PDB file of C-alpha atoms in Angstrom:
ATOM      1  CA  UNK T  19       0.000   0.000   0.000  1.00 89.00           C
ATOM      2  CA  UNK T  20       2.255   2.656  -1.398  1.00 94.00           C
ATOM      3  CA  UNK T  21       2.160   6.287  -2.476  1.00 97.00           C
ATOM      4  CA  UNK T  22       3.492   7.175  -5.928  1.00 98.00           C
ATOM      5  CA  UNK T  23       4.204  10.438  -7.712  1.00 98.00           C
ATOM      6  CA  UNK T  24       1.829   9.511 -10.541  1.00 97.00           C
ATOM      7  CA  UNK T  25       0.228   6.604 -12.369  1.00 96.00           C
ATOM      8  CA  UNK T  26       3.234   6.503 -14.691  1.00 97.00           C
ATOM      9  CA  UNK T  27       5.444   5.754 -11.700  1.00 98.00           C
ATOM     10  CA  UNK T  28       3.081   2.957 -10.646  1.00 97.00           C
ATOM     11  CA  UNK T  29       3.299   1.373 -14.107  1.00 96.00           C
ATOM     12  CA  UNK T  30       7.090   1.561 -14.132  1.00 97.00           C
ATOM     13  CA  UNK T  31       7.311   0.139 -10.608  1.00 97.00           C
ATOM     14  CA  UNK T  32       5.028  -2.776 -11.519  1.00 96.00           C
ATOM     15  CA  UNK T  33       7.454  -3.737 -14.301  1.00 95.00           C
ATOM     16  CA  UNK T  34       4.942  -6.024 -15.929  1.00 93.00           C
ATOM     17  CA  UNK T  35       3.418  -7.439 -12.747  1.00 93.00           C
ATOM     18  CA  UNK T  36      -0.337  -7.502 -12.518  1.00 92.00           C
ATOM     19  CA  UNK T  37      -1.600  -4.176 -11.224  1.00 93.00           C
ATOM     20  CA  UNK T  38      -3.780  -4.024  -8.138  1.00 95.00           C
ATOM     21  CA  UNK T  39      -5.881  -0.902  -7.704  1.00 96.00           C
ATOM     22  CA  UNK T  40      -4.867   2.742  -7.954  1.00 97.00           C
ATOM     23  CA  UNK T  41      -6.809   5.581  -6.336  1.00 96.00           C
ATOM     24  CA  UNK T  42      -6.227   9.304  -5.947  1.00 97.00           C
ATOM     25  CA  UNK T  43      -4.634  10.741  -2.840  1.00 97.00           C
ATOM     26  CA  UNK T  44      -7.916  12.552  -2.194  1.00 97.00           C
ATOM     27  CA  UNK T  45      -9.817   9.273  -2.088  1.00 97.00           C
ATOM     28  CA  UNK T  46      -7.080   7.846   0.119  1.00 97.00           C
ATOM     29  CA  UNK T  47      -7.686  10.687   2.594  1.00 97.00           C
ATOM     30  CA  UNK T  48     -11.407   9.905   2.609  1.00 97.00           C
ATOM     31  CA  UNK T  49     -10.684   6.205   3.044  1.00 96.00           C
ATOM     32  CA  UNK T  50      -8.277   6.816   5.916  1.00 96.00           C
ATOM     33  CA  UNK T  51     -10.782   9.085   7.643  1.00 97.00           C
ATOM     34  CA  UNK T  52     -13.618   6.579   7.365  1.00 96.00           C
ATOM     35  CA  UNK T  53     -11.502   3.514   8.203  1.00 96.00           C
ATOM     36  CA  UNK T  54      -9.303   4.866  11.003  1.00 97.00           C
ATOM     37  CA  UNK T  55     -11.152   7.912  12.326  1.00 97.00           C
ATOM     38  CA  UNK T  56     -12.653   6.094  15.314  1.00 97.00           C
ATOM     39  CA  UNK T  57      -9.588   4.085  16.386  1.00 97.00           C
ATOM     40  CA  UNK T  58      -8.868   6.221  19.428  1.00 97.00           C
ATOM     41  CA  UNK T  59     -12.448   6.647  20.547  1.00 96.00           C
ATOM     42  CA  UNK T  60     -12.647   5.729  24.255  1.00 93.00           C
ATOM     43  CA  UNK T  61     -15.543   3.359  23.572  1.00 92.00           C
ATOM     44  CA  UNK T  62     -14.215   1.964  20.293  1.00 95.00           C
ATOM     45  CA  UNK T  63     -15.781  -1.291  19.180  1.00 94.00           C
ATOM     46  CA  UNK T  64     -14.475  -3.545  16.411  1.00 93.00           C
ATOM     47  CA  UNK T  65     -15.854  -2.865  12.945  1.00 92.00           C
ATOM     48  CA  UNK T  66     -17.770  -5.732  11.459  1.00 93.00           C
ATOM     49  CA  UNK T  67     -16.809  -7.020   8.050  1.00 94.00           C
ATOM     50  CA  UNK T  68     -20.001  -5.454   6.645  1.00 96.00           C
ATOM     51  CA  UNK T  69     -19.218  -2.069   8.210  1.00 95.00           C
ATOM     52  CA  UNK T  70     -15.805  -2.095   6.570  1.00 95.00           C
ATOM     53  CA  UNK T  71     -17.232  -3.212   3.242  1.00 96.00           C
ATOM     54  CA  UNK T  72     -19.753  -0.380   3.437  1.00 97.00           C
ATOM     55  CA  UNK T  73     -16.896   2.110   3.849  1.00 97.00           C
ATOM     56  CA  UNK T  74     -15.275   0.826   0.666  1.00 97.00           C
ATOM     57  CA  UNK T  75     -18.599   0.804  -1.174  1.00 97.00           C
ATOM     58  CA  UNK T  76     -19.395   4.405  -0.190  1.00 97.00           C
ATOM     59  CA  UNK T  77     -16.117   5.517  -1.727  1.00 97.00           C
ATOM     60  CA  UNK T  78     -16.795   3.643  -4.943  1.00 97.00           C
ATOM     61  CA  UNK T  79     -14.211   0.992  -4.147  1.00 97.00           C
ATOM     62  CA  UNK T  80     -16.262  -1.888  -5.450  1.00 97.00           C
ATOM     63  CA  UNK T  81     -15.762  -5.088  -7.388  1.00 96.00           C
ATOM     64  CA  UNK T  82     -13.872  -8.279  -6.654  1.00 95.00           C
ATOM     65  CA  UNK T  83     -10.600  -6.522  -5.813  1.00 96.00           C
ATOM     66  CA  UNK T  84     -12.201  -4.563  -2.974  1.00 96.00           C
ATOM     67  CA  UNK T  85     -14.353  -7.401  -1.611  1.00 97.00           C
ATOM     68  CA  UNK T  86     -13.375  -8.283   1.943  1.00 95.00           C
ATOM     69  CA  UNK T  87     -13.286 -11.946   3.011  1.00 93.00           C
TER      70      UNK T  87
ATOM     71  CA  UNK N  15     -13.164 -10.283  20.975  1.00 87.00           C
ATOM     72  CA  UNK N  16     -14.958 -10.041  24.306  1.00 95.00           C
ATOM     73  CA  UNK N  17     -15.551  -6.865  26.310  1.00 95.00           C
ATOM     74  CA  UNK N  18     -12.435  -7.361  28.444  1.00 95.00           C
ATOM     75  CA  UNK N  19     -10.233  -7.702  25.379  1.00 96.00           C
ATOM     76  CA  UNK N  20     -11.812  -4.636  23.770  1.00 97.00           C
ATOM     77  CA  UNK N  21     -11.089  -2.708  26.979  1.00 97.00           C
ATOM     78  CA  UNK N  22      -7.474  -3.921  26.906  1.00 97.00           C
ATOM     79  CA  UNK N  23      -7.191  -2.919  23.266  1.00 98.00           C
ATOM     80  CA  UNK N  24      -8.589   0.552  23.963  1.00 97.00           C
ATOM     81  CA  UNK N  25      -6.279   1.044  26.952  1.00 98.00           C
ATOM     82  CA  UNK N  26      -3.311  -0.100  24.857  1.00 98.00           C
ATOM     83  CA  UNK N  27      -4.125   2.403  22.117  1.00 98.00           C
ATOM     84  CA  UNK N  28      -4.599   5.170  24.680  1.00 98.00           C
ATOM     85  CA  UNK N  29      -1.184   4.456  26.144  1.00 97.00           C
ATOM     86  CA  UNK N  30       0.388   4.277  22.695  1.00 98.00           C
ATOM     87  CA  UNK N  31      -0.750   7.827  21.990  1.00 97.00           C
ATOM     88  CA  UNK N  32       0.152   9.128  25.450  1.00 97.00           C
ATOM     89  CA  UNK N  33       3.653   7.638  25.263  1.00 96.00           C
ATOM     90  CA  UNK N  34       4.203   8.322  21.572  1.00 95.00           C
ATOM     91  CA  UNK N  35       5.314   4.697  21.211  1.00 97.00           C
ATOM     92  CA  UNK N  36       4.039   1.201  21.812  1.00 97.00           C
ATOM     93  CA  UNK N  37       3.652   0.335  25.500  1.00 98.00           C
ATOM     94  CA  UNK N  38       5.312  -2.802  26.812  1.00 97.00           C
ATOM     95  CA  UNK N  39       3.314  -5.562  28.451  1.00 97.00           C
ATOM     96  CA  UNK N  40       4.882  -4.606  31.787  1.00 97.00           C
ATOM     97  CA  UNK N  41       3.796  -0.978  31.357  1.00 97.00           C
ATOM     98  CA  UNK N  42       0.237  -2.023  30.550  1.00 97.00           C
ATOM     99  CA  UNK N  43       0.223  -4.457  33.459  1.00 97.00           C
ATOM    100  CA  UNK N  44       1.290  -1.686  35.839  1.00 97.00           C
ATOM    101  CA  UNK N  45      -1.277   0.717  34.404  1.00 96.00           C
ATOM    102  CA  UNK N  46      -4.125  -1.785  34.663  1.00 96.00           C
ATOM    103  CA  UNK N  47      -3.092  -3.492  37.889  1.00 97.00           C
ATOM    104  CA  UNK N  48      -3.005  -6.873  36.171  1.00 95.00           C
ATOM    105  CA  UNK N  49      -0.249  -9.463  35.761  1.00 97.00           C
ATOM    106  CA  UNK N  50       1.861  -9.014  32.651  1.00 96.00           C
ATOM    107  CA  UNK N  51       0.927 -12.572  31.659  1.00 96.00           C
ATOM    108  CA  UNK N  52      -2.731 -11.503  31.449  1.00 97.00           C
ATOM    109  CA  UNK N  53      -1.831  -8.566  29.228  1.00 97.00           C
ATOM    110  CA  UNK N  54       0.270 -10.796  26.978  1.00 97.00           C
ATOM    111  CA  UNK N  55      -2.506 -13.377  26.697  1.00 97.00           C
ATOM    112  CA  UNK N  56      -5.014 -10.647  25.870  1.00 97.00           C
ATOM    113  CA  UNK N  57      -2.689  -9.158  23.271  1.00 97.00           C
ATOM    114  CA  UNK N  58      -2.360 -12.575  21.636  1.00 96.00           C
ATOM    115  CA  UNK N  59      -6.135 -12.863  21.368  1.00 97.00           C
ATOM    116  CA  UNK N  60      -6.270  -9.333  19.918  1.00 96.00           C
ATOM    117  CA  UNK N  61      -3.531 -10.300  17.461  1.00 95.00           C
ATOM    118  CA  UNK N  62      -5.574 -13.318  16.367  1.00 94.00           C
ATOM    119  CA  UNK N  63      -8.612 -11.030  15.950  1.00 93.00           C
ATOM    120  CA  UNK N  64      -6.528  -8.581  13.818  1.00 92.00           C
ATOM    121  CA  UNK N  65      -7.016  -5.817  16.395  1.00 94.00           C
ATOM    122  CA  UNK N  66      -3.234  -5.339  16.684  1.00 95.00           C
ATOM    123  CA  UNK N  67      -0.127  -7.120  15.428  1.00 95.00           C
ATOM    124  CA  UNK N  68       2.516  -8.674  17.664  1.00 97.00           C
ATOM    125  CA  UNK N  69       6.091  -9.517  16.798  1.00 95.00           C
ATOM    126  CA  UNK N  70       6.638 -13.164  15.908  1.00 91.00           C
ATOM    127  CA  UNK N  71       7.237 -15.220  19.053  1.00 85.00           C
ATOM    128  CA  UNK N  72       7.197 -12.184  21.353  1.00 87.00           C
ATOM    129  CA  UNK N  73       4.590 -10.235  23.280  1.00 91.00           C
ATOM    130  CA  UNK N  74       5.739  -6.997  21.668  1.00 96.00           C
ATOM    131  CA  UNK N  75       3.468  -4.765  19.635  1.00 97.00           C
ATOM    132  CA  UNK N  76       4.547  -4.249  16.016  1.00 96.00           C
ATOM    133  CA  UNK N  77       1.394  -2.534  14.778  1.00 96.00           C
ATOM    134  CA  UNK N  78      -1.501  -0.864  16.501  1.00 97.00           C
ATOM    135  CA  UNK N  79      -2.982   0.079  13.164  1.00 96.00           C
ATOM    136  CA  UNK N  80      -2.734   2.693  11.860  1.00 97.00           C
ATOM    137  CA  UNK N  81       0.275   3.273  14.132  1.00 98.00           C
ATOM    138  CA  UNK N  82       3.526   1.391  13.574  1.00 97.00           C
ATOM    139  CA  UNK N  83       5.654   0.621  16.609  1.00 97.00           C
ATOM    140  CA  UNK N  84       8.900   0.753  14.650  1.00 96.00           C
ATOM    141  CA  UNK N  85      10.240   3.213  12.084  1.00 97.00           C
ATOM    142  CA  UNK N  86       8.863   2.648   8.590  1.00 97.00           C
ATOM    143  CA  UNK N  87       9.150   4.527   5.273  1.00 96.00           C
ATOM    144  CA  UNK N  88       5.903   6.354   6.201  1.00 97.00           C
ATOM    145  CA  UNK N  89       6.669   9.089   8.703  1.00 98.00           C
ATOM    146  CA  UNK N  90       3.875  11.302   9.951  1.00 98.00           C
ATOM    147  CA  UNK N  91       3.957  14.595  11.811  1.00 98.00           C
ATOM    148  CA  UNK N  92       0.732  15.129  13.721  1.00 97.00           C
ATOM    149  CA  UNK N  93      -0.417  16.561  17.024  1.00 95.00           C
ATOM    150  CA  UNK N  94       3.081  17.828  17.807  1.00 95.00           C
ATOM    151  CA  UNK N  95       4.790  14.458  17.461  1.00 96.00           C
ATOM    152  CA  UNK N  96       6.401  12.172  14.917  1.00 97.00           C
ATOM    153  CA  UNK N  97       4.690   8.843  14.238  1.00 98.00           C
ATOM    154  CA  UNK N  98       5.034   6.045  11.744  1.00 98.00           C
ATOM    155  CA  UNK N  99       2.321   4.395   9.693  1.00 97.00           C
ATOM    156  CA  UNK N 100       2.572   0.802   8.538  1.00 94.00           C
ATOM    157  CA  UNK N 101       1.784   1.790   4.945  1.00 94.00           C
ATOM    158  CA  UNK N 102       0.543   4.849   3.054  1.00 95.00           C
ATOM    159  CA  UNK N 103      -3.063   4.153   4.049  1.00 95.00           C
ATOM    160  CA  UNK N 104      -2.076   3.897   7.689  1.00 96.00           C
ATOM    161  CA  UNK N 105       0.069   7.029   7.443  1.00 97.00           C
ATOM    162  CA  UNK N 106      -3.000   9.043   6.471  1.00 97.00           C
ATOM    163  CA  UNK N 107      -4.890   7.127   9.145  1.00 97.00           C
ATOM    164  CA  UNK N 108      -2.613   8.477  11.875  1.00 98.00           C
ATOM    165  CA  UNK N 109      -3.931  11.999  11.340  1.00 98.00           C
ATOM    166  CA  UNK N 110      -7.472  10.649  11.012  1.00 97.00           C
ATOM    167  CA  UNK N 111      -7.224   8.701  14.263  1.00 98.00           C
ATOM    168  CA  UNK N 112      -5.728  11.657  16.120  1.00 98.00           C
ATOM    169  CA  UNK N 113      -8.307  14.021  14.556  1.00 97.00           C
ATOM    170  CA  UNK N 114      -5.391  16.241  13.645  1.00 98.00           C
ATOM    171  CA  UNK N 115      -3.897  17.796  10.553  1.00 98.00           C
ATOM    172  CA  UNK N 116      -0.804  15.891   9.501  1.00 98.00           C
ATOM    173  CA  UNK N 117       2.152  15.796   7.148  1.00 98.00           C
ATOM    174  CA  UNK N 118       3.183  12.485   5.589  1.00 98.00           C
ATOM    175  CA  UNK N 119       6.746  11.959   4.390  1.00 98.00           C
ATOM    176  CA  UNK N 120       7.620   8.957   2.261  1.00 98.00           C
ATOM    177  CA  UNK N 121       9.417   8.190  -1.000  1.00 97.00           C
ATOM    178  CA  UNK N 122       8.057   7.177  -4.376  1.00 98.00           C
ATOM    179  CA  UNK N 123       8.738   3.416  -4.609  1.00 97.00           C
ATOM    180  CA  UNK N 124       9.505   3.792  -8.320  1.00 97.00           C
ATOM    181  CA  UNK N 125      12.021   6.631  -8.424  1.00 98.00           C
ATOM    182  CA  UNK N 126      12.952   7.083  -4.778  1.00 97.00           C
ATOM    183  CA  UNK N 127      12.170  10.794  -4.782  1.00 98.00           C
ATOM    184  CA  UNK N 128      10.968  12.216  -1.484  1.00 98.00           C
ATOM    185  CA  UNK N 129       7.240  12.806  -1.346  1.00 98.00           C
ATOM    186  CA  UNK N 130       5.592  15.095   1.176  1.00 98.00           C
ATOM    187  CA  UNK N 131       1.888  15.706   1.456  1.00 98.00           C
ATOM    188  CA  UNK N 132       0.043  17.602   4.137  1.00 98.00           C
ATOM    189  CA  UNK N 133      -3.560  17.059   5.115  1.00 98.00           C
ATOM    190  CA  UNK N 134      -5.528  20.014   6.424  1.00 97.00           C
ATOM    191  CA  UNK N 135      -9.155  19.636   7.464  1.00 95.00           C
ATOM    192  CA  UNK N 136      -9.185  16.214   5.842  1.00 93.00           C
ATOM    193  CA  UNK N 137      -7.969  17.354   2.431  1.00 96.00           C
ATOM    194  CA  UNK N 138      -4.514  16.804   0.904  1.00 97.00           C
ATOM    195  CA  UNK N 139      -2.566  19.846  -0.230  1.00 97.00           C
ATOM    196  CA  UNK N 140      -1.739  18.245  -3.579  1.00 96.00           C
ATOM    197  CA  UNK N 141      -3.672  16.047  -5.981  1.00 95.00           C
ATOM    198  CA  UNK N 142      -0.948  14.655  -8.218  1.00 96.00           C
ATOM    199  CA  UNK N 143      -0.110  11.651  -6.030  1.00 98.00           C
ATOM    200  CA  UNK N 144      -1.723   8.228  -6.363  1.00 97.00           C
ATOM    201  CA  UNK N 145      -2.083   5.317  -3.978  1.00 97.00           C
ATOM    202  CA  UNK N 146      -1.581   1.775  -5.232  1.00 96.00           C
ATOM    203  CA  UNK N 147      -2.852  -1.365  -3.516  1.00 95.00           C
ATOM    204  CA  UNK N 148      -1.207  -4.485  -4.918  1.00 92.00           C
ATOM    205  CA  UNK N 149      -2.995  -7.138  -2.840  1.00 91.00           C
ATOM    206  CA  UNK N 150      -6.763  -7.704  -3.185  1.00 93.00           C
ATOM    207  CA  UNK N 151      -8.847  -7.024  -0.065  1.00 93.00           C
ATOM    208  CA  UNK N 152      -9.617 -10.712   0.376  1.00 91.00           C
ATOM    209  CA  UNK N 153      -5.932 -11.370   1.101  1.00 87.00           C
ATOM    210  CA  UNK N 154      -4.918  -8.281   3.120  1.00 84.00           C
ATOM    211  CA  UNK N 155      -4.539 -10.249   6.334  1.00 77.00           C
ATOM    212  CA  UNK N 156      -2.882 -13.305   4.803  1.00 70.00           C
ATOM    213  CA  UNK N 157       0.432 -11.493   5.254  1.00 71.00           C
ATOM    214  CA  UNK N 158      -0.261  -8.112   6.811  1.00 65.00           C
ATOM    215  CA  UNK N 159       3.405  -7.162   6.818  1.00 68.00           C
ATOM    216  CA  UNK N 160       3.578  -7.577   3.038  1.00 68.00           C
ATOM    217  CA  UNK N 161       0.176  -5.979   2.485  1.00 65.00           C
TER     218      UNK N 161
END
């Protein structure tokens, strides 16, 4: 889970390997906020698998690649 | 994860942030008035539940996601301290968890050039960067260190 200067840098780094998924840094910020924003809440409770999947879905991160086990 | 383990997890995270580093089992035992063996056993259950990550064969925290217990290539300045994320996602998660603006420093894995991005009020100060996830979500926890 790495940060690149651009999609061209991702392609070069992959060097022919199968790509995973690439998203903008703006979407990454939204994802981080939704996924980690409650981690220090005093009454934190574990996210369920469906709660986490809903976070991905809300951000348009859908399809087989983004499907949690 | 039962209520006692959730309470241990929450206390561990609270101490991580207060100390600016991962607490030891002895420190948590002293803070909670419990034997260190109880803390270690609870941490192992939390590790198995993916609520934190322990070092192999040791009751030592490696990851209290999004926080990394050891230096990584993802350094974060937030809330007046330096932190480390376990990956780029976690690095942005440090600011999110602390509810603080943050600055992430890493390097482009392709060219090695330093990359700095600041997040203010939840928005990055540049939009040219991209985040790549190599491993599908179904396998993130198969090898969380690699993921």
